[in-house]
């Protein structure tokens, strides 16, 4: 075979130094790849041998089929050896590597085993050593597989979070547009109403001025006719003028004397511009109280358990019929149907009313920021609540409360600085319970509900003007 008689150099092109591809033979007996030869000739501008520089008499040297077949056979045999993996021999003794030196951690032959270098070493057959290494790697692979599962799980959550972000953006943008459309509609209605009032005043005062002008025009016309008649009489000769004047009765003679009163100047005839423009923005803003509500606590949908459904304005929460597909982000509750307020408190006093209505089970209070939301946090000290279940009222920790009549609303009052959380019935102004706790971190309003919704009630908004002395 070619591989036994020749080396790779015998099949290498002297130009590209690679195995011949379509080798041609020149008249000088040198062989070159057909493409390499043509490129060489094109560069030199003459037909000469790249090896010996002898000029070739042939424009198209013939392809050496024998050399081409030998090259293909050589490449095929080399490829087969590479794919089959030729048997590895010891580099020192040219013997098969059948043993593995456990001391030096390397494969050896039987001659190496008996040599001085490995005489006191421990050995194992290659197959057993490979099996031992595989078992060891299998043990080490298990934590890696677990780590991979963890990364895949977190990546899945990240994928869900990325998709949920897009959904949140679209939904929130729609809500913003709807809320602003309500404000725009209010402003459009208010603008139309105020322009209507302006035009009504303009119509009324314009009509009044029209009537006044028409009356004055009639009086002016009458006076003009009288003046014109008297002026005509005064143009006659003296005798005729005197005869006419002496013939007139005293009443007719007095026509030259004007009995009309001077026209009155109309007060308040102009448009009351100050009424329409004075503090216009403030008065519109003041009237906006009719459509604007302020709720001291709004809910954070990123903390809501997947079983909960929040209202569009984030002031009401109820339990849904099935679990929603939401990302399991660290802030979100998992086991309990709970949700937090969107704003935490780390100082001052705060108050909010919650409408519990006909709910058969609910928890209302506050929760510390560091308290874990994935496990059983009800047994921990960072949860301060009043609860209702099975027609019983209680406080966390286990304290039963005596309530005379079923609560419809509950008021939560937090005094963070003094470490007090008070609950009362705002309908009859009755105190229910006060919890004490040394607050050292932010706390968030906490809500947990059954089938019926809980609603955070809005507070009355007022606009007040203060004048500084």
Tab-separated table of C-alpha atoms in Angstrom:
chain	number	residue	atom	x	y	z
A	1	UNK	CA	0.000	0.000	0.000
A	2	UNK	CA	1.008	3.609	-0.501
A	3	UNK	CA	1.188	4.214	3.204
A	4	UNK	CA	3.928	1.529	3.562
A	5	UNK	CA	6.091	2.672	0.630
A	6	UNK	CA	5.825	6.426	0.798
A	7	UNK	CA	5.763	9.208	3.326
A	8	UNK	CA	3.531	12.247	3.288
A	9	UNK	CA	6.326	14.316	1.717
A	10	UNK	CA	6.196	12.100	-1.367
A	11	UNK	CA	2.609	13.188	-1.956
A	12	UNK	CA	3.095	16.900	-1.204
A	13	UNK	CA	2.909	19.633	-3.860
A	14	UNK	CA	6.137	21.725	-3.912
A	15	UNK	CA	4.065	24.916	-4.236
A	16	UNK	CA	1.238	24.598	-1.665
A	17	UNK	CA	3.024	21.872	0.431
A	18	UNK	CA	-0.280	20.002	0.751
A	19	UNK	CA	-1.304	16.602	-0.608
A	20	UNK	CA	-1.592	16.776	-4.392
A	21	UNK	CA	-4.946	17.769	-5.862
A	22	UNK	CA	-5.228	16.915	-9.573
A	23	UNK	CA	-1.414	16.626	-10.009
A	24	UNK	CA	-0.015	17.369	-13.498
A	25	UNK	CA	3.392	16.203	-14.686
A	26	UNK	CA	5.733	18.488	-16.609
A	27	UNK	CA	8.221	17.488	-19.264
A	28	UNK	CA	10.944	17.823	-16.614
A	29	UNK	CA	9.134	15.047	-14.639
A	30	UNK	CA	8.187	17.329	-11.729
A	31	UNK	CA	4.589	17.167	-10.474
A	32	UNK	CA	2.524	20.146	-9.256
A	33	UNK	CA	-1.141	20.676	-8.449
A	34	UNK	CA	-2.975	21.827	-11.546
A	35	UNK	CA	-4.342	24.957	-9.832
A	36	UNK	CA	-0.988	25.768	-8.179
A	37	UNK	CA	0.821	25.524	-11.513
A	38	UNK	CA	-1.643	27.792	-13.303
A	39	UNK	CA	-1.437	30.397	-10.511
A	40	UNK	CA	2.390	30.210	-10.613
A	41	UNK	CA	2.412	30.722	-14.392
A	42	UNK	CA	-0.028	33.630	-14.164
A	43	UNK	CA	2.183	35.310	-11.549
A	44	UNK	CA	5.469	34.756	-13.387
A	45	UNK	CA	4.068	35.563	-16.825
A	46	UNK	CA	5.912	32.590	-18.382
A	47	UNK	CA	5.556	28.792	-18.419
A	48	UNK	CA	8.365	27.356	-16.330
A	49	UNK	CA	8.690	24.636	-13.690
A	50	UNK	CA	8.330	25.982	-10.116
A	51	UNK	CA	11.034	23.515	-9.012
A	52	UNK	CA	13.787	23.536	-11.634
A	53	UNK	CA	12.762	26.661	-13.627
A	54	UNK	CA	12.883	24.712	-16.885
A	55	UNK	CA	10.476	26.101	-19.488
A	56	UNK	CA	7.544	23.889	-20.350
A	57	UNK	CA	6.596	23.276	-23.933
A	58	UNK	CA	3.024	22.305	-23.002
A	59	UNK	CA	0.230	24.788	-22.324
A	60	UNK	CA	-1.872	22.138	-20.620
A	61	UNK	CA	0.286	19.462	-18.952
A	62	UNK	CA	-1.485	16.102	-18.493
A	63	UNK	CA	-2.837	14.927	-15.143
A	64	UNK	CA	-0.901	12.050	-13.619
A	65	UNK	CA	-3.650	9.514	-12.871
A	66	UNK	CA	-1.266	7.182	-11.083
A	67	UNK	CA	-0.091	9.901	-8.672
A	68	UNK	CA	-3.676	11.091	-8.205
A	69	UNK	CA	-4.841	7.576	-7.269
A	70	UNK	CA	-1.916	7.131	-4.886
A	71	UNK	CA	-2.748	10.424	-3.173
A	72	UNK	CA	-6.396	9.453	-2.766
A	73	UNK	CA	-5.412	6.028	-1.374
A	74	UNK	CA	-2.957	7.638	1.033
A	75	UNK	CA	-5.592	10.137	2.283
A	76	UNK	CA	-8.197	7.390	2.687
A	77	UNK	CA	-5.862	5.132	4.685
A	78	UNK	CA	-4.753	8.015	6.904
A	79	UNK	CA	-8.369	8.930	7.517
A	80	UNK	CA	-9.252	5.356	8.467
A	81	UNK	CA	-6.389	5.211	10.923
A	82	UNK	CA	-7.434	8.480	12.508
A	83	UNK	CA	-11.075	7.415	12.837
A	84	UNK	CA	-10.339	3.895	14.106
A	85	UNK	CA	-7.736	5.155	16.560
A	86	UNK	CA	-4.518	3.229	16.093
A	87	UNK	CA	-3.302	1.313	19.109
A	88	UNK	CA	-1.190	3.471	21.445
A	89	UNK	CA	2.267	2.092	22.194
A	90	UNK	CA	4.708	2.930	24.941
A	91	UNK	CA	7.057	5.642	23.745
A	92	UNK	CA	9.974	3.997	25.590
A	93	UNK	CA	9.490	0.300	24.852
A	94	UNK	CA	7.052	0.222	21.905
A	95	UNK	CA	4.845	-2.161	23.875
A	96	UNK	CA	1.077	-1.918	24.298
A	97	UNK	CA	-0.059	0.239	27.235
A	98	UNK	CA	-2.071	-2.298	29.240
A	99	UNK	CA	-1.529	-1.044	32.810
A	100	UNK	CA	-2.182	2.151	34.721
A	101	UNK	CA	0.274	3.358	37.368
A	102	UNK	CA	-1.818	4.452	40.325
A	103	UNK	CA	1.162	6.264	41.840
A	104	UNK	CA	2.161	8.362	38.826
A	105	UNK	CA	-1.359	8.481	37.362
A	106	UNK	CA	-0.249	7.413	33.854
A	107	UNK	CA	-0.643	4.406	31.519
A	108	UNK	CA	2.410	2.075	31.274
A	109	UNK	CA	3.438	-1.134	29.567
A	110	UNK	CA	4.582	-4.357	31.260
A	111	UNK	CA	8.236	-3.402	30.700
A	112	UNK	CA	7.644	-0.087	32.504
A	113	UNK	CA	6.074	-1.983	35.394
A	114	UNK	CA	9.237	-4.015	35.896
A	115	UNK	CA	11.580	-1.052	35.441
A	116	UNK	CA	13.260	0.820	38.279
A	117	UNK	CA	11.026	3.848	37.685
A	118	UNK	CA	7.822	1.985	38.649
A	119	UNK	CA	9.169	-0.942	40.648
A	120	UNK	CA	7.503	-0.026	43.969
A	121	UNK	CA	4.340	1.450	42.464
A	122	UNK	CA	0.787	0.087	42.452
A	123	UNK	CA	-0.847	-0.826	39.148
A	124	UNK	CA	-4.273	-1.557	37.814
A	125	UNK	CA	-5.489	-2.783	34.426
A	126	UNK	CA	-6.389	0.052	32.073
A	127	UNK	CA	-10.056	-1.009	31.992
A	128	UNK	CA	-10.339	-1.105	35.812
A	129	UNK	CA	-8.563	2.234	36.194
A	130	UNK	CA	-10.848	3.790	33.602
A	131	UNK	CA	-13.890	2.341	35.402
A	132	UNK	CA	-12.706	3.742	38.747
A	133	UNK	CA	-12.171	7.182	37.222
A	134	UNK	CA	-15.601	7.057	35.584
A	135	UNK	CA	-17.258	6.136	38.890
A	136	UNK	CA	-15.426	8.983	40.601
A	137	UNK	CA	-16.489	11.403	37.863
A	138	UNK	CA	-20.054	10.103	38.075
A	139	UNK	CA	-20.126	11.066	41.759
A	140	UNK	CA	-18.664	14.473	40.968
A	141	UNK	CA	-21.133	14.944	38.105
A	142	UNK	CA	-24.153	14.705	40.416
A	143	UNK	CA	-23.621	18.141	42.068
A	144	UNK	CA	-23.007	19.597	38.601
A	145	UNK	CA	-26.272	18.114	37.350
A	146	UNK	CA	-28.074	19.549	40.366
A	147	UNK	CA	-26.413	22.897	39.721
A	148	UNK	CA	-27.520	22.683	36.077
A	149	UNK	CA	-31.100	22.000	37.165
A	150	UNK	CA	-30.930	25.018	39.468
A	151	UNK	CA	-29.656	27.237	36.658
A	152	UNK	CA	-32.298	25.893	34.273
A	153	UNK	CA	-35.010	26.537	36.864
A	154	UNK	CA	-33.798	30.084	37.483
A	155	UNK	CA	-33.477	30.676	33.730
A	156	UNK	CA	-37.074	29.517	33.288
A	157	UNK	CA	-38.127	32.007	35.949
A	158	UNK	CA	-36.085	34.698	34.160
A	159	UNK	CA	-37.773	33.810	30.858
A	160	UNK	CA	-41.177	34.024	32.545
A	161	UNK	CA	-40.171	37.313	34.147
A	162	UNK	CA	-39.056	38.767	30.807
A	163	UNK	CA	-42.366	37.753	29.210
A	164	UNK	CA	-44.301	39.094	32.203
A	165	UNK	CA	-42.459	42.424	31.982
A	166	UNK	CA	-43.766	42.858	28.425
A	167	UNK	CA	-47.289	42.009	29.591
A	168	UNK	CA	-46.982	44.427	32.515
A	169	UNK	CA	-45.771	47.231	30.236
A	170	UNK	CA	-48.635	46.754	27.791
A	171	UNK	CA	-51.275	46.506	30.519
A	172	UNK	CA	-49.873	49.399	32.556
A	173	UNK	CA	-49.585	51.606	29.477
A	174	UNK	CA	-53.226	50.849	28.633
A	175	UNK	CA	-54.285	51.739	32.186
A	176	UNK	CA	-52.296	54.984	32.113
A	177	UNK	CA	-53.923	55.964	28.825
A	178	UNK	CA	-57.387	55.165	30.182
A	179	UNK	CA	-56.809	57.178	33.358
A	180	UNK	CA	-55.471	60.144	31.395
A	181	UNK	CA	-58.399	59.854	28.979
A	182	UNK	CA	-60.731	60.261	31.976
A	183	UNK	CA	-58.799	63.384	32.988
A	184	UNK	CA	-58.792	64.655	29.413
A	185	UNK	CA	-62.555	64.062	29.161
A	186	UNK	CA	-63.113	65.906	32.427
A	187	UNK	CA	-61.052	68.836	31.139
A	188	UNK	CA	-62.877	68.792	27.809
A	189	UNK	CA	-66.250	68.777	29.564
A	190	UNK	CA	-65.144	71.521	31.948
A	191	UNK	CA	-63.780	73.569	29.041
A	192	UNK	CA	-67.045	73.193	27.133
A	193	UNK	CA	-69.112	74.113	30.207
A	194	UNK	CA	-67.067	77.232	30.932
A	195	UNK	CA	-67.118	78.333	27.294
A	196	UNK	CA	-70.904	77.792	27.307
A	197	UNK	CA	-71.235	80.071	30.366
A	198	UNK	CA	-69.036	82.671	28.666
A	199	UNK	CA	-71.115	82.568	25.488
A	200	UNK	CA	-74.377	82.745	27.443
A	201	UNK	CA	-73.128	85.892	29.165
A	202	UNK	CA	-71.952	87.274	25.853
A	203	UNK	CA	-75.359	86.572	24.249
A	204	UNK	CA	-77.251	88.169	27.133
A	205	UNK	CA	-75.119	91.280	27.264
A	206	UNK	CA	-74.964	91.584	23.485
A	207	UNK	CA	-78.787	91.432	23.355
A	208	UNK	CA	-79.024	94.086	26.066
A	209	UNK	CA	-76.642	96.330	24.148
A	210	UNK	CA	-78.568	95.697	20.935
A	211	UNK	CA	-81.841	96.816	22.529
A	212	UNK	CA	-80.127	99.859	24.034
A	213	UNK	CA	-78.616	100.801	20.671
A	214	UNK	CA	-81.978	100.386	18.868
A	215	UNK	CA	-83.747	102.622	21.424
A	216	UNK	CA	-81.062	105.261	21.134
A	217	UNK	CA	-81.216	105.033	17.341
A	218	UNK	CA	-84.967	105.751	17.439
A	219	UNK	CA	-84.436	108.728	19.741
A	220	UNK	CA	-81.624	110.033	17.546
A	221	UNK	CA	-83.881	109.701	14.485
A	222	UNK	CA	-86.687	111.593	16.231
A	223	UNK	CA	-84.358	114.374	17.307
A	224	UNK	CA	-82.888	114.575	13.822
A	225	UNK	CA	-86.365	114.944	12.271
A	226	UNK	CA	-87.265	117.732	14.720
A	227	UNK	CA	-84.025	119.597	14.084
A	228	UNK	CA	-84.439	119.249	10.348
A	229	UNK	CA	-88.027	120.605	10.470
A	230	UNK	CA	-87.040	123.605	12.569
A	231	UNK	CA	-84.088	124.322	10.310
A	232	UNK	CA	-86.438	124.329	7.266
A	233	UNK	CA	-88.752	126.823	8.993
A	234	UNK	CA	-85.802	129.061	9.794
A	235	UNK	CA	-84.932	129.284	6.107
A	236	UNK	CA	-88.194	131.213	5.268
A	237	UNK	CA	-88.219	135.062	5.031
A	238	UNK	CA	-88.696	136.929	8.248
A	239	UNK	CA	-92.381	137.780	7.749
A	240	UNK	CA	-93.352	134.248	6.859
A	241	UNK	CA	-91.241	132.855	9.703
A	242	UNK	CA	-92.886	135.165	12.228
A	243	UNK	CA	-96.369	134.418	10.942
A	244	UNK	CA	-95.729	130.728	11.276
A	245	UNK	CA	-94.279	131.009	14.755
A	246	UNK	CA	-97.085	133.271	16.074
A	247	UNK	CA	-99.661	130.908	14.654
A	248	UNK	CA	-98.219	127.959	16.613
A	249	UNK	CA	-99.718	127.025	19.913
A	250	UNK	CA	-97.464	127.070	22.964
A	251	UNK	CA	-97.308	123.289	22.839
A	252	UNK	CA	-96.084	123.239	19.268
A	253	UNK	CA	-93.666	126.038	19.987
A	254	UNK	CA	-92.065	124.052	22.745
A	255	UNK	CA	-90.966	121.363	20.313
A	256	UNK	CA	-87.745	123.243	19.936
A	257	UNK	CA	-87.106	122.506	23.579
A	258	UNK	CA	-85.766	118.889	24.091
A	259	UNK	CA	-87.515	117.046	26.873
A	260	UNK	CA	-85.529	113.775	26.456
A	261	UNK	CA	-83.197	112.809	29.283
A	262	UNK	CA	-79.548	112.162	28.521
A	263	UNK	CA	-78.817	108.457	27.807
A	264	UNK	CA	-77.570	106.466	30.783
A	265	UNK	CA	-74.156	104.798	30.743
A	266	UNK	CA	-74.566	101.026	31.255
A	267	UNK	CA	-72.603	99.605	34.178
A	268	UNK	CA	-71.493	95.965	33.972
A	269	UNK	CA	-72.073	95.781	30.244
A	270	UNK	CA	-68.662	94.245	29.498
A	271	UNK	CA	-67.817	90.553	29.803
A	272	UNK	CA	-66.719	89.633	33.314
A	273	UNK	CA	-63.312	88.366	32.166
A	274	UNK	CA	-62.007	88.019	35.715
A	275	UNK	CA	-64.907	85.703	36.527
A	276	UNK	CA	-63.968	83.378	33.675
A	277	UNK	CA	-60.158	83.530	33.853
A	278	UNK	CA	-59.356	84.397	37.448
A	279	UNK	CA	-57.590	81.420	39.121
A	280	UNK	CA	-59.002	79.267	36.332
A	281	UNK	CA	-56.536	76.396	36.750
A	282	UNK	CA	-56.994	76.369	40.515
A	283	UNK	CA	-60.799	76.310	40.287
A	284	UNK	CA	-60.674	73.501	37.721
A	285	UNK	CA	-58.241	71.604	39.946
A	286	UNK	CA	-60.537	72.214	42.919
A	287	UNK	CA	-63.455	70.778	41.006
A	288	UNK	CA	-61.355	67.747	40.068
A	289	UNK	CA	-61.947	66.437	43.578
A	290	UNK	CA	-65.234	65.080	42.234
A	291	UNK	CA	-63.397	62.516	40.086
A	292	UNK	CA	-60.077	62.120	41.924
A	293	UNK	CA	-59.635	59.689	44.818
A	294	UNK	CA	-56.678	59.228	47.124
A	295	UNK	CA	-56.031	55.907	48.833
A	296	UNK	CA	-53.373	55.956	51.583
A	297	UNK	CA	-52.281	52.400	50.699
A	298	UNK	CA	-52.152	50.766	47.268
A	299	UNK	CA	-51.323	47.132	46.626
A	300	UNK	CA	-48.103	45.855	45.038
A	301	UNK	CA	-48.977	43.279	42.318
A	302	UNK	CA	-45.375	42.005	42.297
A	303	UNK	CA	-45.927	40.600	45.817
A	304	UNK	CA	-49.386	39.114	45.196
A	305	UNK	CA	-49.720	35.339	45.340
A	306	UNK	CA	-50.663	33.740	42.025
A	307	UNK	CA	-54.105	32.879	43.437
A	308	UNK	CA	-55.030	36.549	43.947
A	309	UNK	CA	-56.654	39.013	41.557
A	310	UNK	CA	-56.094	42.744	42.094
A	311	UNK	CA	-58.361	45.526	40.882
A	312	UNK	CA	-57.117	47.839	38.138
A	313	UNK	CA	-56.594	50.712	40.591
A	314	UNK	CA	-54.698	48.394	43.009
A	315	UNK	CA	-57.037	49.096	45.941
A	316	UNK	CA	-58.963	45.802	46.049
A	317	UNK	CA	-57.932	42.130	46.192
A	318	UNK	CA	-59.827	38.856	45.967
A	319	UNK	CA	-58.984	35.198	45.494
A	320	UNK	CA	-59.381	33.788	41.972
A	321	UNK	CA	-60.663	30.421	40.810
A	322	UNK	CA	-57.279	29.126	39.643
A	323	UNK	CA	-53.575	29.847	39.975
A	324	UNK	CA	-52.210	32.375	37.464
A	325	UNK	CA	-49.005	31.921	35.465
A	326	UNK	CA	-46.793	34.500	37.193
A	327	UNK	CA	-42.997	34.580	37.649
A	328	UNK	CA	-41.880	33.300	41.048
A	329	UNK	CA	-39.863	36.423	41.855
A	330	UNK	CA	-38.403	36.760	45.391
A	331	UNK	CA	-40.956	39.405	46.427
A	332	UNK	CA	-43.990	37.235	45.632
A	333	UNK	CA	-45.902	35.172	48.212
A	334	UNK	CA	-46.232	31.518	47.277
A	335	UNK	CA	-48.061	29.390	49.872
A	336	UNK	CA	-50.577	31.906	51.229
A	337	UNK	CA	-53.093	34.167	49.442
A	338	UNK	CA	-51.289	37.306	50.581
A	339	UNK	CA	-50.228	40.647	49.158
A	340	UNK	CA	-48.348	43.673	50.507
A	341	UNK	CA	-48.840	47.392	50.158
A	342	UNK	CA	-46.655	49.086	47.566
A	343	UNK	CA	-45.052	51.478	50.053
A	344	UNK	CA	-43.249	50.584	53.256
A	345	UNK	CA	-42.910	52.702	56.395
A	346	UNK	CA	-39.850	53.158	58.606
A	347	UNK	CA	-40.957	56.191	60.636
A	348	UNK	CA	-43.981	58.289	61.581
A	349	UNK	CA	-47.667	57.474	61.972
A	350	UNK	CA	-49.875	56.010	59.262
A	351	UNK	CA	-53.521	55.003	59.014
A	352	UNK	CA	-55.720	53.142	56.522
A	353	UNK	CA	-59.206	51.628	56.535
A	354	UNK	CA	-59.955	48.210	55.042
A	355	UNK	CA	-63.428	47.128	53.998
A	356	UNK	CA	-63.737	43.406	54.827
A	357	UNK	CA	-67.434	43.205	53.949
A	358	UNK	CA	-68.805	39.662	53.893
A	359	UNK	CA	-65.407	37.956	53.723
A	360	UNK	CA	-65.396	34.769	55.775
A	361	UNK	CA	-61.633	34.779	56.354
A	362	UNK	CA	-59.079	37.606	56.292
A	363	UNK	CA	-55.847	38.883	57.816
A	364	UNK	CA	-54.968	42.579	58.045
A	365	UNK	CA	-51.885	44.198	59.535
A	366	UNK	CA	-48.206	44.775	58.716
A	367	UNK	CA	-45.202	42.628	57.839
A	368	UNK	CA	-41.491	43.392	58.247
A	369	UNK	CA	-39.455	43.746	55.050
A	370	UNK	CA	-36.932	40.974	55.838
A	371	UNK	CA	-39.514	38.302	56.648
A	372	UNK	CA	-39.330	35.457	54.110
A	373	UNK	CA	-42.393	35.196	51.892
A	374	UNK	CA	-41.946	31.658	50.570
A	375	UNK	CA	-42.188	29.630	53.777
A	376	UNK	CA	-44.382	29.454	56.880
A	377	UNK	CA	-43.944	32.992	58.182
A	378	UNK	CA	-47.057	32.906	60.406
A	379	UNK	CA	-45.020	31.564	63.308
A	380	UNK	CA	-42.464	34.391	63.102
A	381	UNK	CA	-42.399	37.661	64.992
A	382	UNK	CA	-42.292	39.933	61.961
A	383	UNK	CA	-46.014	39.492	61.185
A	384	UNK	CA	-48.424	41.655	63.181
A	385	UNK	CA	-52.065	41.118	62.213
A	386	UNK	CA	-55.676	40.851	63.270
A	387	UNK	CA	-57.524	37.903	61.704
A	388	UNK	CA	-61.026	36.551	61.212
A	389	UNK	CA	-61.832	32.896	60.568
A	390	UNK	CA	-64.636	30.478	61.490
A	391	UNK	CA	-66.607	33.391	63.011
A	392	UNK	CA	-63.753	34.095	65.428
A	393	UNK	CA	-61.498	37.153	65.708
A	394	UNK	CA	-57.907	37.035	66.860
A	395	UNK	CA	-54.510	38.748	66.782
A	396	UNK	CA	-51.033	37.479	65.953
A	397	UNK	CA	-49.556	35.940	68.045
A	398	UNK	CA	-52.375	33.675	69.295
A	399	UNK	CA	-54.812	36.005	70.998
A	400	UNK	CA	-58.598	35.722	70.716
A	401	UNK	CA	-60.539	38.981	70.572
A	402	UNK	CA	-64.031	39.750	71.790
A	403	UNK	CA	-66.036	41.583	69.120
A	404	UNK	CA	-69.696	42.411	69.822
A	405	UNK	CA	-70.850	42.704	66.236
A	406	UNK	CA	-69.400	41.522	62.929
A	407	UNK	CA	-66.906	43.957	61.478
A	408	UNK	CA	-67.560	45.508	58.062
A	409	UNK	CA	-64.511	47.733	58.165
A	410	UNK	CA	-61.310	47.728	60.170
A	411	UNK	CA	-58.956	50.645	60.770
A	412	UNK	CA	-55.209	50.051	61.024
A	413	UNK	CA	-53.107	52.701	62.791
A	414	UNK	CA	-49.323	52.339	62.795
A	415	UNK	CA	-47.059	54.340	65.095
A	416	UNK	CA	-43.653	53.104	63.934
A	417	UNK	CA	-41.590	55.275	66.281
A	418	UNK	CA	-43.485	54.151	69.397
A	419	UNK	CA	-43.739	50.539	68.227
A	420	UNK	CA	-47.529	50.322	68.271
A	421	UNK	CA	-50.024	48.861	65.826
A	422	UNK	CA	-53.667	49.542	66.739
A	423	UNK	CA	-56.872	48.114	65.247
A	424	UNK	CA	-60.346	49.614	65.636
A	425	UNK	CA	-63.867	49.575	64.200
A	426	UNK	CA	-64.366	52.942	62.434
A	427	UNK	CA	-68.128	52.426	62.111
A	428	UNK	CA	-68.682	52.772	65.862
A	429	UNK	CA	-65.250	54.125	66.842
A	430	UNK	CA	-64.473	51.041	68.987
A	431	UNK	CA	-60.924	50.009	69.836
A	432	UNK	CA	-60.228	46.324	69.108
A	433	UNK	CA	-56.611	45.558	69.928
A	434	UNK	CA	-53.094	47.032	70.071
A	435	UNK	CA	-49.920	45.110	69.259
A	436	UNK	CA	-46.502	46.272	70.429
A	437	UNK	CA	-43.253	45.605	68.606
A	438	UNK	CA	-39.806	47.189	68.496
A	439	UNK	CA	-39.533	48.153	64.842
A	440	UNK	CA	-36.003	48.206	63.431
A	441	UNK	CA	-36.785	48.022	59.707
A	442	UNK	CA	-39.422	48.950	57.176
A	443	UNK	CA	-42.848	47.385	57.492
A	444	UNK	CA	-45.421	46.959	54.740
A	445	UNK	CA	-49.221	46.814	54.991
A	446	UNK	CA	-50.266	43.136	54.836
A	447	UNK	CA	-53.473	41.613	53.448
A	448	UNK	CA	-54.751	38.053	53.174
A	449	UNK	CA	-58.236	37.151	51.996
A	450	UNK	CA	-60.606	34.356	51.087
A	451	UNK	CA	-63.169	34.362	48.280
A	452	UNK	CA	-64.642	37.764	49.089
A	453	UNK	CA	-62.593	40.884	48.297
A	454	UNK	CA	-60.829	43.231	50.672
A	455	UNK	CA	-60.866	46.895	49.684
A	456	UNK	CA	-58.710	49.743	50.935
A	457	UNK	CA	-60.994	52.750	51.360
A	458	UNK	CA	-60.138	56.174	49.960
A	459	UNK	CA	-59.846	59.231	52.190
A	460	UNK	CA	-61.474	62.593	51.612
A	461	UNK	CA	-59.354	64.975	49.565
A	462	UNK	CA	-59.527	68.726	50.180
A	463	UNK	CA	-57.856	71.725	48.582
A	464	UNK	CA	-56.741	74.373	51.054
A	465	UNK	CA	-55.361	77.833	50.408
A	466	UNK	CA	-52.876	79.262	52.889
A	467	UNK	CA	-51.902	82.901	52.902
A	468	UNK	CA	-48.480	83.738	54.291
A	469	UNK	CA	-48.127	86.868	56.374
